[in-house]
């Protein structure tokens, strides 16, 4: 796959395969249904592969805290006081050696069903990514499925000490955990009695070293201790290696041996670079082709996490995503100079290591009322995301059919996002799913057109030599190009592409793009091709390409 751009398709199995459209706010698994590993069939995977994706990120596969009762299978019921939503957050891991029982048809054989999914995925020439959540675990963490000889997190801790490099957790000695009460939501709050028993209290996942976290803290999680004494000047205690390091290495190796091809590492910057430098090479000894993708938000340390931390790829959220969102929304401050700044300054020299996207489980849906209101307004931005660098590009399930993320789902609320906390059906995606046929027959003509557009975009970019291996040239801003219009060239020894995007909602772009001699080599011959439409553009031979582009549109011209 080295010759292709990485195209990641992210999905939550809990939501992806759910055919139930009842959608009761705060609904139970019985009311609203849940998707299973087995629902991700060969037909579903073929549909994903038809988008020219080559990796599938199965979000929420590992067992996490929830309010659904699996005590009949020897799993203790979680406490509603420390679970967000009925289904629970996929990032409050309850057992790192198990998959989520919600996702199994036969709960007793849940791991075998996951292993079968990995095999099916590989059978469609797709690779598997799962989440690795290194910074925190659920307050209810207990591994029922751990291999023999593995010690649970915290089982050997000295709970009388707020910090010890040999402890797995941080403590607030002498103080019991206090359940946050401000902002409790109904009707879920009727399940909460404020009596969660944790004494002494453990520090909360978002570095809240208190027995009384706030409601907007990650109160459902416990911070893991990598040997940093946060309350005494962030002193490092990495020699000897802290127990958490070896436990996490063993967990990564466990899943690698299950056939997982990559890890999306949650909140990677909250874990010391020294750990990543230590662990990633060791895990890659098991599978050298593994990829490590870090969720990162501080451009000042991107280079350090790539070079010293050994990550393969990092999020390009604070940078390209934020700049593109302003352009999509037509905000007054929006300017294509943000795109230029990303590749010329912010990620200069390592752009091929940045993951570009417009949607994921944390972000608002493009078509939601709070973002753009219409999926098509993001098409120029998606072209930029897929062509600006040589690194991966990601698509979030439902994005390709314009999912709006509407509804008061439960804990997530009506926040323009698809909930990760609740049992729910995803309307636009369910139309493509069509009861398990995955043929898109229930999509409207506009939704089908949108999905076809995404297929064509990734058909072009995923195999493009200019994008995978080429250089980038910034086309000078012509006099008749405003700050909502941008052009650049991607070129290699085998291919030359002119990418032109117009974010303006009213004005058309008409410009004569002069191609520099060092890129052109020889005069281009007519016709040239707009690869997004496969349309031949009959233009005069020469050293320039005249471009005419309507509002909110894009062209990728091969010349």
XYZ file of C-alpha atoms in Angstrom:
559
model
C 0.000 0.000 0.000
C 3.078 2.232 0.014
C 2.246 3.397 -3.494
C -1.190 4.677 -2.454
C -2.410 7.514 -0.299
C -3.879 6.217 2.963
C -7.651 6.755 2.997
C -9.219 5.997 6.390
C -12.932 5.311 6.857
C -13.939 5.839 10.496
C -17.026 4.161 11.912
C -18.529 3.196 15.257
C -19.726 -0.429 15.016
C -22.331 0.433 17.673
C -23.952 2.894 15.254
C -22.824 1.676 11.835
C -24.813 -1.557 11.765
C -27.849 -0.369 13.734
C -31.017 -0.731 11.635
C -33.334 0.531 14.408
C -34.655 4.044 13.708
C -36.753 4.504 16.888
C -34.312 7.038 18.374
C -35.785 7.590 21.836
C -33.690 10.197 23.723
C -31.621 8.372 26.351
C -33.040 5.165 24.919
C -31.906 1.752 26.128
C -30.245 -0.810 23.911
C -33.627 -2.571 23.698
C -35.398 0.617 22.584
C -32.904 2.058 20.124
C -30.931 -0.987 19.077
C -27.216 -1.398 18.515
C -24.939 -2.388 15.657
C -22.860 -5.546 15.894
C -19.498 -6.654 14.532
C -21.451 -9.153 12.425
C -23.444 -6.325 10.807
C -20.250 -5.153 9.117
C -20.674 -7.712 6.377
C -18.768 -8.386 3.184
C -21.331 -6.170 1.417
C -20.737 -3.333 3.904
C -16.982 -3.629 3.516
C -17.290 -3.703 -0.254
C -19.243 -0.449 -0.023
C -16.469 1.091 2.059
C -13.834 -0.190 -0.353
C -15.795 1.324 -3.252
C -14.952 4.727 -1.762
C -11.278 3.797 -2.330
C -10.683 3.597 1.419
C -7.872 1.265 2.414
C -8.095 1.454 6.233
C -11.161 1.129 8.491
C -10.997 2.680 11.950
C -13.332 0.723 14.243
C -14.057 3.252 16.981
C -15.249 1.861 20.298
C -14.334 -1.773 19.700
C -12.630 -2.248 23.072
C -14.792 -2.820 26.157
C -15.830 0.430 27.823
C -18.118 1.419 30.683
C -21.840 1.402 29.887
C -25.190 1.062 31.636
C -26.258 -2.092 29.830
C -26.322 -5.089 32.153
C -24.016 -7.976 31.250
C -23.813 -9.433 34.754
C -25.162 -12.730 33.361
C -21.793 -13.021 31.581
C -19.731 -12.280 34.680
C -19.291 -8.564 33.965
C -20.113 -6.254 36.850
C -22.734 -3.589 36.126
C -21.277 -0.092 35.840
C -22.427 2.769 38.072
C -24.488 5.480 36.347
C -22.716 8.135 38.419
C -19.540 7.604 36.385
C -20.899 6.692 32.945
C -21.728 9.283 30.296
C -24.838 8.193 28.417
C -26.491 4.784 28.491
C -24.059 3.321 25.973
C -21.066 5.048 27.562
C -18.016 6.752 26.135
C -15.754 4.562 23.976
C -12.896 6.431 25.653
C -13.696 5.196 29.167
C -12.047 1.791 28.752
C -13.335 -0.804 31.214
C -11.230 -3.774 30.093
C -8.270 -3.363 27.783
C -8.153 -7.078 26.955
C -11.784 -7.375 25.870
C -14.105 -6.119 23.170
C -17.383 -4.424 23.929
C -20.167 -6.938 24.633
C -22.728 -4.614 23.006
C -21.124 -5.443 19.672
C -21.508 -9.216 19.857
C -24.442 -11.362 18.755
C -23.200 -14.102 21.074
C -21.666 -12.292 24.055
C -19.720 -15.354 25.173
C -17.961 -15.429 21.801
C -17.462 -11.684 21.431
C -13.719 -11.873 20.826
C -14.187 -14.473 18.115
C -16.722 -12.180 16.427
C -14.181 -9.348 16.499
C -11.482 -11.627 15.094
C -13.875 -12.643 12.302
C -14.453 -8.958 11.518
C -10.699 -8.388 11.248
C -10.484 -11.351 8.872
C -13.418 -10.072 6.758
C -11.865 -6.622 6.617
C -8.538 -7.997 5.452
C -10.424 -10.123 2.922
C -11.559 -6.902 1.216
C -7.969 -5.580 1.096
C -8.762 -3.164 3.916
C -6.604 -2.715 6.999
C -7.836 -2.339 10.580
C -7.278 0.555 12.987
C -8.568 0.555 16.560
C -8.334 3.096 19.349
C -5.549 3.026 21.895
C -6.542 5.153 24.893
C -3.321 5.576 26.889
C -4.065 8.540 29.134
C -7.007 7.273 31.179
C -9.331 4.360 31.924
C -12.880 4.063 33.249
C -13.393 4.529 36.991
C -14.845 1.041 36.974
C -11.779 -0.469 35.268
C -11.438 -4.178 35.882
C -10.198 -6.720 33.361
C -12.132 -9.964 33.305
C -10.422 -11.085 30.095
C -6.771 -10.357 30.880
C -4.245 -13.092 30.129
C -2.900 -15.155 32.996
C -0.228 -13.341 34.976
C -1.370 -9.821 33.999
C -1.933 -7.468 36.945
C -4.851 -5.037 36.745
C -4.171 -1.314 36.764
C -3.905 -0.123 40.349
C -3.881 -3.567 41.931
C -0.440 -3.032 43.503
C -0.692 0.725 44.177
C 0.187 2.399 47.470
C -3.015 4.404 47.862
C -1.625 6.398 50.796
C 0.590 8.379 48.402
C -0.709 10.986 45.981
C 2.168 10.165 43.638
C 4.568 7.292 43.329
C 6.323 6.354 40.099
C 5.414 2.742 40.904
C 1.679 3.509 41.142
C -0.611 3.169 38.129
C -2.939 5.959 39.298
C -2.736 9.321 41.086
C -4.571 9.602 44.418
C -6.119 12.169 46.752
C -5.320 10.421 50.059
C -7.889 10.681 52.821
C -10.651 12.020 50.562
C -13.443 10.011 48.914
C -14.501 10.716 45.338
C -17.382 13.196 45.102
C -19.776 12.666 42.202
C -20.261 15.955 40.305
C -23.826 17.200 40.516
C -23.885 20.497 38.612
C -25.470 20.106 35.210
C -27.016 16.683 35.723
C -29.294 15.882 32.798
C -32.716 14.262 32.926
C -34.077 11.686 32.629
C -30.721 9.915 32.930
C -30.169 11.543 36.301
C -32.827 9.302 37.867
C -30.303 6.472 37.490
C -27.696 8.424 39.444
C -27.706 8.373 43.240
C -24.409 10.186 43.885
C -23.066 7.241 45.837
C -20.216 5.951 43.685
C -17.721 4.449 46.125
C -14.087 5.393 45.520
C -11.904 6.025 48.547
C -9.360 7.460 48.296
C -10.335 9.399 45.194
C -8.241 9.026 42.065
C -7.237 11.901 39.792
C -9.490 12.461 36.794
C -8.412 11.868 33.178
C -8.103 15.514 32.150
C -5.489 16.186 34.854
C -7.975 17.180 37.557
C -6.050 16.231 40.722
C -9.025 16.605 43.029
C -11.564 14.446 44.813
C -14.354 16.677 43.443
C -14.111 16.941 39.652
C -16.537 19.222 37.831
C -19.314 18.033 35.567
C -17.420 19.196 32.472
C -14.288 17.314 33.549
C -13.686 13.792 32.284
C -15.066 12.641 35.612
C -15.890 9.159 34.289
C -12.173 8.424 33.843
C -9.012 7.969 35.917
C -5.679 9.483 34.903
C -2.919 6.926 34.318
C 0.511 7.537 35.809
C 3.451 7.439 33.392
C 5.925 8.606 36.032
C 5.282 12.365 35.916
C 4.740 14.143 39.237
C 2.372 16.836 37.994
C 1.908 18.461 41.389
C 5.625 18.989 41.951
C 6.876 20.760 38.869
C 6.064 17.927 36.450
C 9.155 16.019 37.492
C 9.890 12.922 35.411
C 10.509 9.568 37.076
C 11.201 7.284 34.107
C 14.049 5.188 35.574
C 13.164 2.497 36.395
C 10.436 2.150 33.758
C 7.031 2.804 35.409
C 4.651 -0.173 35.527
C 2.088 1.593 33.296
C 4.622 1.646 30.444
C 5.070 -2.115 30.352
C 1.350 -2.773 30.839
C 0.512 -0.530 27.882
C 3.201 -2.099 25.715
C 1.776 -5.537 26.420
C -1.737 -4.318 25.561
C -0.558 -2.927 22.208
C 1.219 -6.180 21.409
C -1.891 -8.163 22.383
C -4.017 -6.324 19.802
C -1.268 -6.375 17.190
C -1.259 -10.161 17.432
C -5.034 -10.082 16.845
C -4.314 -8.714 13.366
C -4.808 -5.002 14.036
C -2.831 -2.907 11.529
C -2.766 0.442 13.296
C -3.651 2.417 16.407
C -5.314 5.800 16.664
C -3.810 7.056 19.903
C -6.239 9.143 21.930
C -4.953 12.446 23.370
C -1.378 11.470 22.520
C 0.048 14.748 23.860
C -1.182 13.971 27.382
C 1.274 11.066 27.541
C 5.044 11.752 27.705
C 6.996 11.657 24.444
C 9.528 9.415 26.189
C 6.887 6.685 26.457
C 6.063 6.835 22.738
C 9.769 6.810 21.877
C 10.125 3.682 24.019
C 6.979 1.780 23.078
C 6.373 2.316 19.345
C 9.615 0.673 18.146
C 8.983 -2.307 20.420
C 5.472 -2.878 19.083
C 6.682 -2.467 15.505
C 9.069 -5.338 16.099
C 5.936 -7.521 16.123
C 4.593 -5.913 12.915
C 6.867 -3.396 11.148
C 3.952 -2.235 8.960
C 1.870 -0.970 11.889
C 0.868 2.686 11.784
C 0.545 4.927 14.840
C -1.772 7.888 14.424
C -1.733 10.486 17.200
C -4.605 12.754 18.202
C -2.674 16.009 18.653
C -3.666 19.660 18.940
C -0.480 21.647 19.598
C 1.367 22.585 16.384
C 4.377 23.657 18.463
C 5.192 20.033 19.308
C 4.079 18.238 16.131
C 7.635 17.818 14.889
C 8.782 16.507 18.267
C 6.015 13.895 18.447
C 6.871 12.741 14.923
C 10.651 12.644 15.255
C 11.242 11.842 18.913
C 7.863 10.254 19.623
C 8.064 8.014 16.535
C 4.471 8.638 15.402
C 3.701 7.960 11.762
C 0.905 10.535 11.535
C -0.736 13.281 13.595
C -4.082 15.086 13.387
C -4.053 18.309 11.368
C -6.936 19.771 13.323
C -5.500 22.977 14.768
C -4.371 24.299 11.435
C -5.937 22.957 8.279
C -9.271 21.746 9.682
C -9.910 24.957 11.625
C -8.985 27.136 8.636
C -11.128 25.125 6.238
C -14.083 25.218 8.627
C -13.993 29.031 8.585
C -13.992 28.975 4.782
C -16.840 26.448 4.591
C -18.911 28.530 7.003
C -18.070 31.728 5.108
C -16.965 33.433 8.308
C -15.708 37.033 8.020
C -12.201 36.013 9.109
C -11.963 33.150 6.599
C -9.025 33.400 4.218
C -7.214 30.938 1.975
C -3.956 32.216 3.448
C -4.685 29.759 6.275
C -4.197 26.902 3.796
C -0.925 28.390 2.626
C 0.256 28.872 6.214
C -0.364 25.215 7.050
C 1.914 23.712 4.426
C 4.463 26.522 4.186
C 4.925 27.200 7.902
C 3.007 25.039 10.348
C 3.795 21.599 8.915
C 6.615 22.576 6.565
C 8.894 19.605 6.070
C 6.508 17.043 7.550
C 3.194 17.600 5.772
C 3.238 13.987 4.615
C 2.792 12.973 8.261
C -0.409 14.973 8.849
C -3.871 13.375 8.755
C -6.444 15.632 7.080
C -10.206 15.375 7.672
C -13.423 17.404 7.820
C -15.423 15.122 10.124
C -14.752 12.699 12.938
C -16.545 11.635 16.115
C -15.458 14.784 17.983
C -16.405 17.349 15.331
C -19.680 18.776 14.109
C -21.283 17.222 11.056
C -20.747 19.436 7.997
C -24.429 19.290 7.043
C -25.590 20.143 10.574
C -27.343 23.437 11.207
C -24.493 24.566 13.436
C -21.731 23.966 10.882
C -22.609 24.557 7.214
C -26.193 23.342 6.894
C -25.401 21.723 3.557
C -22.833 19.015 2.798
C -21.994 20.389 -0.646
C -20.555 23.572 0.845
C -17.565 21.518 2.016
C -16.574 19.974 -1.320
C -13.763 22.470 -2.100
C -12.412 21.909 1.424
C -12.496 18.141 0.946
C -10.477 18.525 -2.251
C -7.868 20.525 -0.337
C -7.843 17.955 2.499
C -7.209 15.130 0.029
C -4.655 16.849 -2.214
C -2.612 19.301 -0.123
C -0.286 16.716 1.389
C 1.006 13.198 0.880
C -0.346 11.978 4.203
C -3.610 10.215 5.050
C -7.075 11.617 4.529
C -10.102 10.482 6.548
C -13.828 10.114 5.962
C -16.329 9.681 8.815
C -19.203 7.299 8.158
C -22.269 9.180 6.952
C -20.209 12.144 5.758
C -20.353 10.808 2.209
C -24.174 10.940 2.240
C -24.580 14.247 4.090
C -25.537 13.050 7.586
C -26.788 16.020 9.638
C -26.235 14.800 13.207
C -29.664 16.008 14.317
C -31.563 15.060 17.429
C -31.546 15.162 21.212
C -29.804 11.813 21.416
C -29.103 11.662 25.141
C -25.937 12.641 26.935
C -24.515 14.078 23.718
C -27.459 16.425 23.341
C -28.464 18.127 20.104
C -24.955 19.424 19.427
C -24.562 18.958 15.638
C -22.546 15.790 16.222
C -23.264 12.099 15.977
C -23.384 10.869 19.559
C -20.648 8.607 20.909
C -22.441 8.186 24.258
C -25.858 6.851 23.278
C -27.691 4.081 21.446
C -28.924 5.710 18.253
C -29.739 5.247 14.594
C -28.018 7.419 11.975
C -30.717 8.394 9.432
C -28.730 9.184 6.268
C -26.358 6.287 6.836
C -29.309 3.947 7.430
C -30.637 4.887 3.996
C -27.374 3.766 2.414
C -27.388 0.657 4.631
C -30.880 -0.218 3.360
C -31.655 -2.864 5.952
C -28.303 -4.577 5.540
C -28.098 -4.604 1.734
C -25.634 -1.691 1.747
C -26.687 -0.722 -1.753
C -27.776 2.903 -1.220
C -31.164 2.306 -2.819
C -32.964 4.432 -0.215
C -30.721 7.458 -0.737
C -32.140 10.496 -2.437
C -30.689 11.511 -5.807
C -28.747 14.300 -4.076
C -27.317 11.894 -1.507
C -26.342 9.439 -4.238
C -24.693 12.265 -6.175
C -22.712 13.290 -3.080
C -21.484 9.753 -2.459
C -20.479 9.423 -6.108
C -18.511 12.659 -5.815
C -16.563 11.302 -2.828
C -15.877 8.077 -4.735
C -14.496 10.022 -7.662
C -12.336 12.263 -5.460
C -10.662 9.319 -3.740
C -10.432 7.384 -6.996
C -8.237 10.243 -8.195
C -6.235 11.038 -5.067
C -5.650 7.572 -3.633
C -3.594 6.445 -6.645
C -2.105 9.782 -7.694
C 1.674 9.770 -7.951
C 1.739 13.574 -7.774
C -0.126 13.516 -4.459
C 1.660 10.543 -2.928
C 5.185 11.402 -4.052
C 5.092 14.884 -5.537
C 6.112 18.412 -4.620
C 3.771 21.333 -4.086
C 3.883 24.713 -5.804
C 1.887 27.682 -4.587
C 0.195 29.447 -7.501
C 0.512 33.235 -7.071
C -2.798 34.877 -6.281
C -4.099 36.445 -9.501
C -5.674 39.906 -9.446
C -9.140 38.455 -9.996
C -8.806 35.849 -7.225
C -10.244 36.907 -3.862
C -9.414 35.515 -0.437
C -11.895 32.669 -0.933
C -10.066 31.303 -4.011
C -6.877 29.249 -4.080
C -4.758 27.275 -6.532
C -1.705 25.065 -6.156
C 0.125 22.459 -8.204
C 1.144 18.961 -7.128
C 3.799 17.484 -9.396
C 6.126 14.518 -9.636
C 8.211 12.977 -12.390
C 5.146 11.030 -13.506
C 2.196 13.410 -13.063
C 1.200 17.069 -12.805
C -2.014 18.280 -11.195
C -3.426 21.791 -10.943
C -5.813 22.038 -7.973
C -8.164 25.028 -8.017
C -10.797 25.678 -5.335
C -13.416 28.378 -4.958
C -15.051 28.749 -1.540
C -16.922 31.904 -2.524
C -20.690 31.347 -2.380
C -21.480 33.940 -5.057
C -18.514 34.855 -7.243
C -17.103 32.708 -10.041
C -13.375 32.353 -10.603
C -11.866 33.157 -13.955
C -8.089 33.091 -14.052
C -5.218 32.259 -16.342
C -2.870 29.983 -14.376
C 0.689 30.255 -15.599
C 2.657 27.029 -15.184
C 6.323 27.584 -14.237
C 8.981 26.162 -16.548
C 10.475 23.875 -13.890
C 7.100 22.114 -13.555
C 5.928 22.161 -17.154
C 9.149 20.894 -18.752
C 7.393 20.960 -22.128
C 4.345 22.883 -23.283
C 1.171 21.070 -22.335
C -0.901 19.789 -25.175
C -4.638 20.131 -25.490
C -6.830 18.661 -24.147
C -6.217 18.507 -20.416
C -8.548 16.673 -18.029
C -10.609 17.699 -15.007
C -10.206 14.482 -13.023
C -13.202 15.147 -10.750
C -15.532 14.896 -13.748
C -13.315 13.046 -16.251
C -14.120 15.944 -18.586
C -11.644 16.924 -21.279
C -10.899 20.644 -21.266
C -10.108 21.844 -24.770
C -7.781 24.747 -24.147
C -5.014 26.258 -26.257
C -1.624 24.602 -26.003
C 0.931 26.696 -24.196
C 2.375 27.466 -20.794
C -0.819 28.559 -19.061
C -4.192 26.999 -18.239
C -7.330 29.156 -18.285
C -9.670 28.227 -15.454
C -13.368 29.000 -15.067
C -14.884 27.853 -11.796
C -18.361 28.490 -10.391
C -19.144 29.296 -6.743
C -18.325 26.597 -4.169
C -16.595 24.239 -6.547
C -13.225 22.718 -7.373
C -11.198 21.231 -10.167
C -8.261 18.851 -10.195
C -6.737 19.303 -13.641
C -4.198 16.844 -14.997
C -1.948 18.429 -17.602
